[in-house]
Coordinates of C-alpha atoms and ligand atoms in Angstrom, one line a residue:
M16 CA 229.9 -11.1 -47.4
D17 CA 233.3 -8.5 -46.6
S18 CA 232.5 -5.2 -46.5
V19 CA 236.2 -4.2 -45.8
G20 CA 237.6 -3.6 -50.2
V21 CA 234.5 -1.1 -49.8
A22 CA 235.7 0.5 -46.6
A23 CA 238.8 0.9 -48.2
A24 CA 238.3 2.0 -50.8
A25 CA 235.5 4.5 -50.0
A26 CA 236.6 5.9 -46.9
P27 CA 240.3 6.5 -46.9
D28 CA 241.0 9.0 -44.9
A29 CA 238.6 7.8 -41.9
R30 CA 241.7 5.7 -40.6
P31 CA 244.2 7.9 -38.5
G32 CA 247.7 7.7 -39.4
S33 CA 249.0 6.9 -36.1
A34 CA 252.4 4.7 -35.1
W35 CA 250.5 1.9 -36.4
Q36 CA 254.5 0.0 -36.5
S37 CA 254.9 -0.1 -33.1
K38 CA 251.9 -1.4 -32.4
C39 CA 251.0 -4.0 -34.9
P40 CA 251.3 -7.5 -33.3
W41 CA 252.4 -9.2 -36.4
G42 CA 254.8 -6.3 -37.6
A43 CA 256.8 -5.8 -34.5
P44 CA 255.8 -8.7 -31.6
S45 CA 258.0 -7.6 -29.6
T46 CA 257.0 -4.6 -28.5
T47 CA 252.8 -4.7 -28.3
S48 CA 251.5 -3.6 -25.5
I49 CA 247.7 -3.7 -25.4
S50 CA 245.9 -3.0 -21.9
C51 CA 243.1 -5.8 -21.0
S52 CA 242.3 -8.4 -19.0
L53 CA 243.8 -11.5 -18.4
A54 CA 242.1 -13.9 -20.2
D55 CA 242.3 -11.8 -23.3
V56 CA 245.8 -11.8 -22.9
M57 CA 246.2 -15.8 -23.1
S58 CA 244.1 -16.3 -25.9
E59 CA 245.9 -13.2 -27.5
Q60 CA 249.4 -15.1 -26.6
L61 CA 247.8 -17.9 -28.4
A62 CA 246.2 -16.1 -31.3
K63 CA 249.8 -14.2 -31.7
E64 CA 251.8 -17.7 -32.3
L65 CA 249.1 -19.4 -34.8
Q66 CA 249.0 -16.2 -36.6
L67 CA 252.8 -15.6 -36.9
E68 CA 253.7 -18.9 -38.0
E69 CA 250.6 -19.1 -40.6
E70 CA 251.3 -15.4 -41.4
N71 CA 255.0 -15.4 -42.1
A72 CA 254.4 -18.4 -44.5
A73 CA 251.8 -16.6 -46.3
F74 CA 253.0 -13.4 -46.1
P75 CA 256.1 -13.1 -46.1
E76 CA 256.9 -10.0 -48.3
V77 CA 254.8 -8.2 -45.7
V78 CA 257.4 -8.6 -42.6
A79 CA 260.5 -8.6 -44.6
A80 CA 260.2 -5.8 -46.7
A81 CA 261.8 -2.8 -45.4
E82 CA 259.0 -0.1 -47.9
G83 CA 255.5 -1.8 -47.8
P84 CA 255.1 -2.7 -52.0
F85 CA 253.9 -1.0 -54.4
I86 CA 250.7 -2.3 -55.2
T87 CA 249.4 -5.6 -53.1
G88 CA 246.0 -5.4 -54.8
E89 CA 245.2 -2.8 -51.9
N90 CA 247.0 -0.7 -50.9
I91 CA 246.3 0.5 -54.8
D92 CA 245.4 4.2 -55.0
T93 CA 242.0 5.2 -55.0
S94 CA 242.3 8.6 -56.1
S95 CA 239.9 8.3 -59.3
D96 CA 236.7 8.1 -59.0
L97 CA 236.9 5.6 -62.2
M98 CA 239.2 3.2 -60.9
L99 CA 237.4 3.2 -57.7
A100 CA 234.3 1.8 -59.1
Q101 CA 235.8 -0.3 -60.8
M102 CA 237.8 -1.8 -57.9
L103 CA 234.9 -1.5 -56.3
Q104 CA 233.5 -3.9 -59.0
M105 CA 236.1 -6.0 -58.6
E106 CA 235.5 -6.6 -55.5
F107 CA 232.7 -7.6 -55.2
D108 CA 232.5 -10.2 -58.5
R109 CA 234.9 -11.8 -56.2
E110 CA 233.2 -12.1 -53.7
Y111 CA 230.1 -13.6 -55.6
D112 CA 232.9 -16.1 -57.4
A113 CA 233.5 -16.7 -53.6
Q114 CA 230.3 -17.7 -52.8
L115 CA 229.8 -19.8 -56.0
R116 CA 233.0 -21.7 -54.8
R117 CA 231.7 -22.7 -51.3
E118 CA 228.3 -23.5 -53.3
E119 CA 230.0 -25.8 -55.8
K120 CA 231.8 -27.4 -53.0
K121 CA 229.0 -28.0 -51.2
I122 CA 227.0 -29.9 -53.8
N123 CA 230.0 -31.7 -54.9
G124 CA 231.3 -33.0 -51.9
D125 CA 233.7 -36.2 -52.2
S126 CA 231.4 -37.8 -55.5
K127 CA 233.7 -38.4 -58.4
V128 CA 231.0 -37.0 -60.6
S129 CA 230.9 -33.1 -60.0
I130 CA 229.3 -29.8 -61.4
S131 CA 230.9 -26.9 -62.3
F132 CA 229.6 -23.0 -62.1
E133 CA 232.9 -21.7 -63.9
N134 CA 230.2 -19.9 -66.6
Y135 CA 228.7 -18.0 -63.9
R136 CA 231.7 -16.5 -62.4
K137 CA 232.5 -12.8 -63.1
V138 CA 236.2 -13.0 -62.6
H139 CA 238.3 -14.8 -65.1
P140 CA 242.3 -14.2 -64.6
Y141 CA 243.5 -11.2 -67.2
D142 CA 239.9 -10.7 -68.3
S143 CA 240.0 -7.1 -70.1
D144 CA 237.6 -4.9 -70.8
S145 CA 234.5 -4.4 -73.4
S146 CA 235.4 -1.3 -74.8
E147 CA 236.1 -0.9 -78.8
D148 CA 240.1 0.7 -77.7
E149 CA 241.3 -1.9 -75.8
V150 CA 241.0 -5.5 -78.0
D151 CA 243.4 -3.7 -80.4
W152 CA 246.8 -6.1 -78.9
Q153 CA 244.4 -8.9 -79.3
D154 CA 243.9 -8.8 -83.1
T155 CA 247.2 -8.8 -84.3
R156 CA 248.4 -11.8 -86.7
H157 CA 249.6 -14.8 -85.0
D158 CA 249.6 -13.5 -81.8
P159 CA 250.2 -15.9 -79.5
Y160 CA 249.0 -14.3 -76.6
R161 CA 245.3 -14.0 -77.4
A162 CA 243.2 -14.4 -74.8
D163 CA 242.4 -18.2 -74.0
K164 CA 239.1 -19.3 -73.2
P165 CA 238.0 -19.2 -69.2
T166 CA 240.6 -22.1 -67.7
T167 CA 238.7 -24.9 -65.8
T168 CA 241.2 -24.1 -62.3
P169 CA 239.8 -22.9 -59.6
R170 CA 239.8 -19.5 -58.7
R171 CA 242.2 -18.0 -55.9
G172 CA 240.0 -17.8 -52.3
F173 CA 242.1 -14.2 -52.5
I174 CA 243.8 -11.1 -53.4
G175 CA 247.3 -11.8 -54.0
K176 CA 247.6 -15.0 -51.3
G177 CA 247.3 -18.2 -53.1
K178 CA 246.4 -20.5 -49.4
D179 CA 243.1 -21.3 -49.2
I180 CA 243.2 -22.3 -45.2
T181 CA 239.3 -22.8 -45.3
T182 CA 239.7 -26.2 -46.5
K183 CA 242.1 -27.2 -44.4
H184 CA 241.0 -26.4 -40.7
D185 CA 237.7 -26.7 -39.3
E186 CA 235.5 -23.6 -39.6
V187 CA 234.0 -23.4 -36.2
V188 CA 237.4 -23.6 -34.4
C189 CA 239.3 -21.4 -37.4
G190 CA 236.4 -18.9 -37.2
R191 CA 237.0 -18.6 -33.1
K192 CA 240.7 -18.6 -33.4
N193 CA 240.1 -15.9 -36.6
T194 CA 237.6 -13.8 -34.3
A195 CA 240.5 -13.6 -31.2
R196 CA 243.2 -12.5 -33.9
M197 CA 240.8 -9.9 -34.8
E198 CA 241.1 -8.3 -31.7
N199 CA 245.0 -7.8 -32.2
F200 CA 244.9 -5.7 -34.9
A201 CA 246.3 -2.4 -34.0
P202 CA 243.8 -0.7 -31.1
E203 CA 242.4 2.3 -34.0
F204 CA 241.6 -0.3 -36.3
Q205 CA 237.9 -0.6 -35.6
V206 CA 237.0 -4.6 -36.0
G207 CA 233.0 -3.9 -33.9
D208 CA 232.6 -5.4 -31.2
G209 CA 232.6 -8.5 -31.0
I210 CA 232.9 -9.6 -27.4
G211 CA 231.3 -11.5 -25.4
M212 CA 229.4 -13.2 -28.8
D213 CA 230.6 -16.1 -29.9
L214 CA 231.8 -15.1 -33.2
K215 CA 233.5 -17.5 -35.9
L216 CA 235.2 -15.3 -38.1
S217 CA 235.3 -17.1 -41.4
N218 CA 238.8 -17.5 -43.2
Q219 CA 238.5 -15.8 -45.9
V220 CA 237.0 -12.3 -43.8
F221 CA 239.6 -12.8 -41.3
N222 CA 241.8 -12.3 -44.0
A223 CA 239.9 -9.5 -45.7
L224 CA 240.5 -7.8 -42.7
K225 CA 243.9 -8.6 -42.1
Q226 CA 245.0 -7.4 -45.9
H227 CA 242.6 -4.7 -44.8
A228 CA 244.8 -3.9 -41.8
Y229 CA 248.0 -3.9 -43.6
S230 CA 247.2 -2.1 -46.4
E231 CA 245.9 1.2 -43.9
E232 CA 249.1 0.9 -42.6
R233 CA 251.0 1.1 -45.6
R234 CA 248.6 3.6 -46.6
S235 CA 249.5 6.0 -43.8
A236 CA 252.2 5.0 -44.1
R237 CA 252.6 6.3 -47.7
L238 CA 250.5 9.6 -46.9
H239 CA 253.8 10.4 -44.4
E240 CA 256.5 10.1 -47.0
K241 CA 254.0 11.0 -49.7
K242 CA 257.3 12.7 -51.6
E243 CA 259.9 9.9 -51.9
H244 CA 257.2 8.0 -52.9
S245 CA 255.2 10.2 -55.6
T246 CA 257.1 9.5 -58.3
A247 CA 256.7 6.1 -58.7
E248 CA 253.0 6.2 -58.1
K249 CA 252.5 9.6 -60.3
A250 CA 254.5 7.4 -63.0
V251 CA 251.3 5.8 -64.1
D252 CA 248.3 7.1 -64.5
P253 CA 245.1 5.4 -62.9
K254 CA 244.0 3.4 -65.9
T255 CA 247.2 1.7 -65.9
R256 CA 247.5 1.4 -62.3
L257 CA 243.9 -0.2 -62.2
L258 CA 245.7 -3.1 -65.2
L259 CA 248.5 -3.7 -62.2
Y260 CA 246.2 -3.7 -60.0
K261 CA 244.1 -6.8 -62.1
M262 CA 247.0 -8.7 -62.8
V263 CA 248.0 -8.8 -58.6
N264 CA 244.1 -9.4 -58.3
S265 CA 244.0 -12.6 -60.3
G266 CA 246.7 -14.2 -58.7
M267 CA 249.6 -13.3 -61.8
L268 CA 251.3 -11.6 -59.9
E269 CA 251.9 -11.6 -56.2
T270 CA 253.2 -8.4 -55.4
I271 CA 254.5 -4.8 -57.5
T272 CA 257.5 -4.4 -55.3
G273 CA 258.8 -0.9 -57.0
C274 CA 260.0 1.3 -60.1
I275 CA 263.1 -0.1 -61.4
S276 CA 263.5 2.1 -63.9
T277 CA 262.0 5.9 -65.4
G278 CA 262.6 6.5 -69.0
K279 CA 261.4 9.1 -71.4
E280 CA 258.9 6.4 -72.8
S281 CA 259.0 3.4 -70.4
V282 CA 259.0 3.6 -66.6
V283 CA 259.3 -0.4 -65.7
F284 CA 258.3 -2.6 -62.0
H285 CA 259.7 -5.0 -60.3
A286 CA 257.3 -7.6 -59.5
Y287 CA 257.1 -11.3 -57.8
G288 CA 255.2 -13.5 -60.1
G289 CA 252.0 -15.3 -58.3
N290 CA 250.0 -18.4 -59.7
A291 CA 250.9 -20.3 -63.1
T292 CA 248.0 -21.1 -65.2
E293 CA 247.1 -23.8 -66.7
D294 CA 249.0 -22.8 -69.7
K295 CA 251.6 -20.1 -68.3
V296 CA 254.1 -20.6 -65.7
I297 CA 254.9 -17.4 -64.7
P298 CA 258.3 -16.2 -63.2
P299 CA 259.5 -15.8 -59.8
E300 CA 260.3 -12.3 -60.6
C301 CA 258.6 -10.5 -63.3
A302 CA 260.2 -7.0 -64.6
I303 CA 256.4 -4.9 -66.1
K304 CA 257.2 -2.6 -68.6
V305 CA 254.5 0.4 -68.4
F306 CA 255.4 2.1 -72.2
K307 CA 253.9 6.0 -70.7
T308 CA 251.3 7.0 -72.1
T309 CA 252.2 10.8 -72.4
L310 CA 251.9 10.6 -76.2
N311 CA 254.8 13.5 -77.3
E312 CA 258.0 11.5 -76.2
F313 CA 256.6 8.8 -79.2
K314 CA 256.3 11.6 -81.9
N315 CA 260.2 10.9 -83.1
R316 CA 260.2 7.4 -82.8
D317 CA 257.1 7.2 -85.9
K318 CA 259.6 6.4 -88.5
Y319 CA 260.4 2.3 -86.6
I320 CA 257.3 2.0 -86.7
K321 CA 255.7 3.8 -89.6
D322 CA 257.5 2.4 -91.8
D323 CA 257.4 -1.5 -90.3
Y324 CA 255.4 -3.3 -92.8
R325 CA 254.3 -6.2 -90.3
F326 CA 252.7 -2.6 -89.1
K327 CA 252.1 -1.0 -92.1
D328 CA 248.2 -1.8 -92.7
R329 CA 247.1 -0.9 -89.4
F330 CA 249.7 2.1 -89.0
S331 CA 246.9 4.9 -90.7
K332 CA 244.0 3.0 -89.0
L333 CA 245.2 4.3 -85.5
N334 CA 244.8 6.4 -82.9
P335 CA 247.7 8.0 -80.7
R336 CA 247.0 5.7 -77.8
K337 CA 246.7 2.3 -80.2
I338 CA 250.2 3.4 -81.8
I339 CA 251.9 3.1 -78.4
R340 CA 250.3 -0.1 -77.6
M341 CA 252.4 -1.4 -80.8
W342 CA 254.9 -0.7 -79.2
A343 CA 254.7 -3.3 -76.4
E344 CA 253.2 -5.6 -79.2
K345 CA 256.0 -5.6 -80.7
E346 CA 258.6 -5.7 -77.8
M347 CA 256.9 -8.7 -77.3
H348 CA 257.0 -9.9 -80.5
N349 CA 260.8 -9.2 -80.9
L350 CA 261.2 -11.0 -77.7
T351 CA 259.3 -13.5 -78.9
R352 CA 261.9 -14.4 -81.8
M353 CA 264.5 -13.9 -79.9
Q354 CA 263.9 -16.1 -77.2
N355 CA 263.3 -18.9 -80.3
A356 CA 266.2 -18.7 -81.3
G357 CA 268.0 -18.7 -78.4
I358 CA 269.3 -15.3 -77.2
P359 CA 269.1 -14.5 -73.3
C360 CA 266.9 -11.9 -73.7
P361 CA 263.9 -11.5 -71.2
Q362 CA 260.7 -13.9 -71.5
V363 CA 257.4 -12.5 -72.3
V364 CA 255.1 -13.5 -69.6
I365 CA 252.0 -11.6 -71.1
L366 CA 250.9 -8.4 -72.5
K367 CA 247.8 -6.3 -71.5
K368 CA 247.4 -2.7 -73.6
H369 CA 250.9 -1.1 -73.1
V370 CA 251.6 -3.1 -70.9
L371 CA 254.6 -5.7 -70.6
V372 CA 254.9 -8.5 -68.1
M373 CA 258.0 -10.5 -68.6
S374 CA 260.3 -12.8 -66.6
F375 CA 263.5 -10.7 -64.5
I376 CA 267.0 -10.4 -65.4
G377 CA 269.0 -9.7 -62.1
Q378 CA 267.8 -11.3 -58.6
D379 CA 265.9 -10.6 -55.4
Q380 CA 264.5 -7.8 -56.3
V381 CA 267.7 -6.2 -57.7
P382 CA 268.4 -5.7 -61.4
A383 CA 271.5 -7.1 -63.7
P384 CA 273.6 -4.1 -63.8
K385 CA 273.9 -2.7 -67.7
L386 CA 277.3 -3.0 -69.2
K387 CA 277.8 0.4 -69.3
D388 CA 277.8 -0.2 -65.2
V389 CA 279.8 -2.8 -64.7
T390 CA 283.8 -3.5 -64.8
L391 CA 284.3 -6.9 -66.6
S392 CA 287.7 -8.0 -66.3
S393 CA 289.5 -8.0 -69.4
E394 CA 288.6 -12.1 -69.7
D395 CA 284.9 -11.4 -69.2
M396 CA 284.8 -8.4 -71.4
K397 CA 286.6 -10.4 -74.5
K398 CA 283.9 -13.4 -73.7
A399 CA 280.9 -10.7 -73.9
Y400 CA 282.5 -9.4 -76.9
Y401 CA 281.9 -12.5 -79.0
Q402 CA 279.0 -13.6 -77.4
I403 CA 277.7 -9.9 -78.6
L404 CA 279.2 -10.5 -81.7
N405 CA 277.4 -14.1 -82.1
M406 CA 274.0 -12.6 -81.1
M407 CA 273.4 -10.0 -83.4
Q408 CA 274.3 -12.3 -86.0
Q409 CA 272.0 -14.5 -84.6
L410 CA 269.3 -11.6 -84.1
Y411 CA 270.0 -10.7 -88.2
R412 CA 270.0 -14.1 -89.2
E413 CA 267.5 -16.0 -87.4
C414 CA 265.5 -13.8 -86.1
N415 CA 265.4 -11.2 -89.3
L416 CA 265.5 -7.8 -87.1
V417 CA 268.1 -5.1 -86.1
H418 CA 267.9 -4.2 -82.5
A419 CA 268.1 -0.8 -83.7
D420 CA 268.9 0.5 -80.3
L421 CA 272.1 -1.7 -79.4
S422 CA 274.2 -0.5 -76.6
E423 CA 276.0 -0.7 -73.3
Y424 CA 272.9 0.8 -72.3
N425 CA 270.9 -2.2 -72.7
M426 CA 272.3 -4.8 -72.5
L427 CA 272.5 -6.2 -68.9
W428 CA 275.4 -8.4 -67.3
H429 CA 274.1 -11.5 -65.4
D430 CA 274.9 -15.2 -65.0
G431 CA 278.0 -14.3 -66.4
K432 CA 276.8 -13.1 -69.8
V433 CA 275.2 -11.0 -71.9
W434 CA 271.2 -10.3 -71.9
L435 CA 269.9 -7.9 -74.6
I436 CA 266.7 -6.1 -73.7
D437 CA 264.9 -2.7 -75.0
V438 CA 263.3 -4.4 -78.6
S439 CA 260.7 -2.4 -79.2
Q440 CA 262.2 -0.3 -81.6
S441 CA 264.2 -3.6 -83.0
V442 CA 263.0 -3.8 -87.0
E443 CA 263.7 -6.3 -89.5
P444 CA 266.4 -5.7 -92.0
T445 CA 265.0 -4.5 -94.4
H446 CA 263.0 -1.9 -93.4
P447 CA 263.9 0.9 -95.1
H448 CA 266.0 2.6 -92.5
G449 CA 267.3 -1.4 -91.4
L450 CA 270.8 -1.0 -92.1
E451 CA 271.7 1.9 -91.3
F452 CA 269.9 1.2 -87.9
L453 CA 272.4 -2.0 -88.1
F454 CA 275.3 0.4 -88.8
R455 CA 274.7 2.5 -85.7
D456 CA 274.4 -0.6 -83.5
C457 CA 277.5 -2.2 -84.6
R458 CA 278.7 1.4 -84.2
N459 CA 278.3 1.8 -80.6
V460 CA 279.3 -1.7 -79.8
S461 CA 282.4 -1.8 -81.8
Q462 CA 283.5 1.6 -80.0
F463 CA 282.3 0.6 -76.4
F464 CA 284.3 -3.0 -77.0
Q465 CA 287.5 -1.1 -78.5
K466 CA 287.5 1.4 -75.5
G467 CA 287.5 -1.2 -73.2
G468 CA 290.4 -2.7 -74.4
V469 CA 288.9 -5.6 -76.4
A470 CA 292.0 -5.8 -79.0
E471 CA 290.4 -8.4 -81.1
A472 CA 287.2 -5.7 -81.3
L473 CA 286.0 -5.8 -85.2
N474 CA 285.4 -2.2 -86.5
E475 CA 282.2 -1.0 -87.5
R476 CA 282.2 -1.5 -91.1
E477 CA 283.8 -4.9 -90.4
L478 CA 281.7 -5.5 -87.7
F479 CA 278.5 -5.0 -90.1
N480 CA 279.8 -6.8 -92.4
A481 CA 280.3 -10.0 -90.1
V482 CA 276.7 -9.2 -88.7
S483 CA 274.9 -8.6 -92.3
G484 CA 276.9 -10.9 -94.7
L485 CA 277.1 -8.2 -96.5
N486 CA 280.3 -7.4 -98.8
I487 CA 280.6 -3.6 -98.8
T488 CA 284.0 -2.5 -99.5
A489 CA 284.1 1.6 -98.6
D490 CA 287.1 1.8 -96.3
N491 CA 285.4 5.5 -95.1
E492 CA 282.9 5.8 -93.1
V493 CA 281.5 7.8 -95.6
D494 CA 281.4 5.6 -98.4
F495 CA 280.1 3.0 -96.1
Q496 CA 277.0 4.5 -95.7
A497 CA 276.2 5.8 -99.0
E498 CA 276.2 2.3 -99.9
I499 CA 274.0 1.6 -96.8
E500 CA 271.6 3.6 -98.6
A501 CA 272.5 2.6 -102.0
L502 CA 271.3 -0.3 -100.7
E503 CA 267.9 0.7 -98.6
K504 CA 266.9 2.7 -101.9
M505 CA 267.3 -0.4 -104.2
N506 CA 264.7 -2.4 -101.7
E507 CA 262.3 0.2 -101.8
D508 CA 262.6 0.2 -105.4
H509 CA 261.7 -2.9 -105.5
V510 CA 258.5 -2.2 -103.1
Q511 CA 257.2 0.0 -105.8
N512 CA 257.7 -1.9 -108.8
H513 CA 256.4 -5.0 -107.0
G514 CA 254.5 -4.8 -104.7
K515 CA 256.1 -6.3 -102.2
K516 CA 259.7 -6.4 -100.5
L517 CA 263.2 -8.1 -100.6
S518 CA 263.3 -10.5 -98.1
T519 CA 266.7 -10.2 -97.7
F520 CA 269.8 -8.9 -99.5
S521 CA 271.6 -10.2 -101.5
S522 CA 275.4 -10.2 -100.1
D523 CA 277.4 -10.7 -103.6
G524 CA 276.6 -9.5 -106.2
D525 CA 273.7 -12.5 -106.6
P526 CA 270.2 -11.7 -107.7
P527 CA 268.5 -10.8 -104.7
I528 CA 266.3 -13.3 -102.7
Y529 CA 262.3 -12.8 -103.2
D530 CA 260.1 -13.7 -100.7
E531 CA 258.9 -16.8 -102.7
Ligands
LIG24 P1 263.4 2.1 -72.3 O1 263.3 2.6 -73.1 O2 263.4 3.1 -70.8 O3 264.9 2.2 -72.0 P2 263.9 -0.2 -71.9 O4 263.7 -2.1 -71.7 O5 265.4 -0.4 -71.4 O6 264.1 0.5 -71.8 O7 264.1 -0.4 -69.4 C1 264.6 0.5 -68.7 C2 265.5 -0.3 -67.8 O8 264.9 -1.3 -66.5 C3 266.5 -1.0 -68.2 O9 267.7 -0.1 -69.0 C4 266.9 -1.9 -67.2 O10 267.8 -1.6 -65.7 C5 265.4 -1.8 -66.2 N1 264.6 -3.2 -66.7 C6 264.0 -3.4 -67.9 N2 263.8 -5.0 -68.4 C7 264.3 -5.9 -67.4 C8 264.3 -6.8 -67.1 N3 263.8 -7.6 -68.0 N4 264.8 -7.5 -66.5 C9 265.8 -6.2 -65.3 N5 266.0 -4.9 -65.3 C10 265.1 -4.9 -66.7
LIG25 MN1 266.6 1.1 -72.1

């Protein structure tokens, strides 16, 4: 039984926030100075060596990271009572499962036929809460991310770290080693008086204690630089933090390292991917887009989603919180379409409520620069232009989508090519304002590349025709826009009269093509 999580959560202020850093035996071994007997020094040195060896393998980011990761499953802020209770429950469930696993192992041994306590377990990866308003994203038609049946892969033994070393070592020897190592925790870390007893600390308990020690270190560091950290932490509410915590706790993510971007409508975090499951490979680095649940920011975006027929049935029945989840859901579906068409864009990992996890575009925690921030050679600039022209056509024709917020702010330059991001507001071309959005996209792209010196860049009207295949001949912006609106109106009238939308706009005066 492990009371560590309880201690961490329930008595957050019990630890003195002293200069642990300088005394931390695995963080800064050279400066360690703990007074004790010769025998202790001997065993400590031995323990330290073994420990450093193992920890460098098991906890590389703790040593490497200049400042502690944002969420590792243990250092989460515990200011909310509800979250505290939920975290405790999860901690308890995890221990319960660990016990089940041990029982299972004992019974099965080397036998070819094995029994499983799978169904009795309490923690499941990416488990969802049961409350009514938590299931809305799962009931989407054709949702490829529907929660799966519980899998039979063994659950990980410990938060965020996939290394269950109890199977590798003799338990007794290991237990004694752990006890010795435990005494290496900082002096102010209360480990109890085990000296003189033949204590055999299991790896699980040892790891738990160690994790707790790390988290205390980070917590106390946080307390001292509250100002720097507060932005990232305040950016998400306790419920969201719990969601993120669960993703780490389930092993899907290894660590959430910090915030990449705080926008009006979303906050984006970087994370290292965790363990793959049977049906899901987690990218080594992930971006987590948290759609903000402060509702007023989204009011002006109603027009994108309200008129999107894909969401129409549901829109009227939803409360504002659910509408925000629909943004996340839209981004997921749109990214999936783009991925299927081979357009460079983040790959969806998982969607949980208003939190979308996708692959990270960039490397080693550094996001790829936006097109607006990168200086390209004229050759690359031209290459980027033709790539975007091509992607806009693919998006329109193969994905049946208009980006609707396309500009140098939402295109990243990575691996010598352009990647499209931020597609929560993307709509189908027959959306009542779809062609207007496309025209705006074309204007942004044309202007950016014309200013950027790409002589070949089409003007906005030529680009619009090239992407849509429509043949609008107006030679000035006002007339051009009037024609666009006329086409949109024609589509709306068709919906009124026939109860369904056109599937595409006709390109040359032929009768429009209808859905079946
Ligand atoms: P917003 O609605 O806030 O503009 P974005 O999806 O554009 O949301 O994300 C904001 C910023 O976060 C982007 O400009 C980009 O720098 C970063 N970002 C978002 N997704 C990723 C990703 N998958 N990989 C790397 N960086 C990303
Ligand atoms: Mn953006």
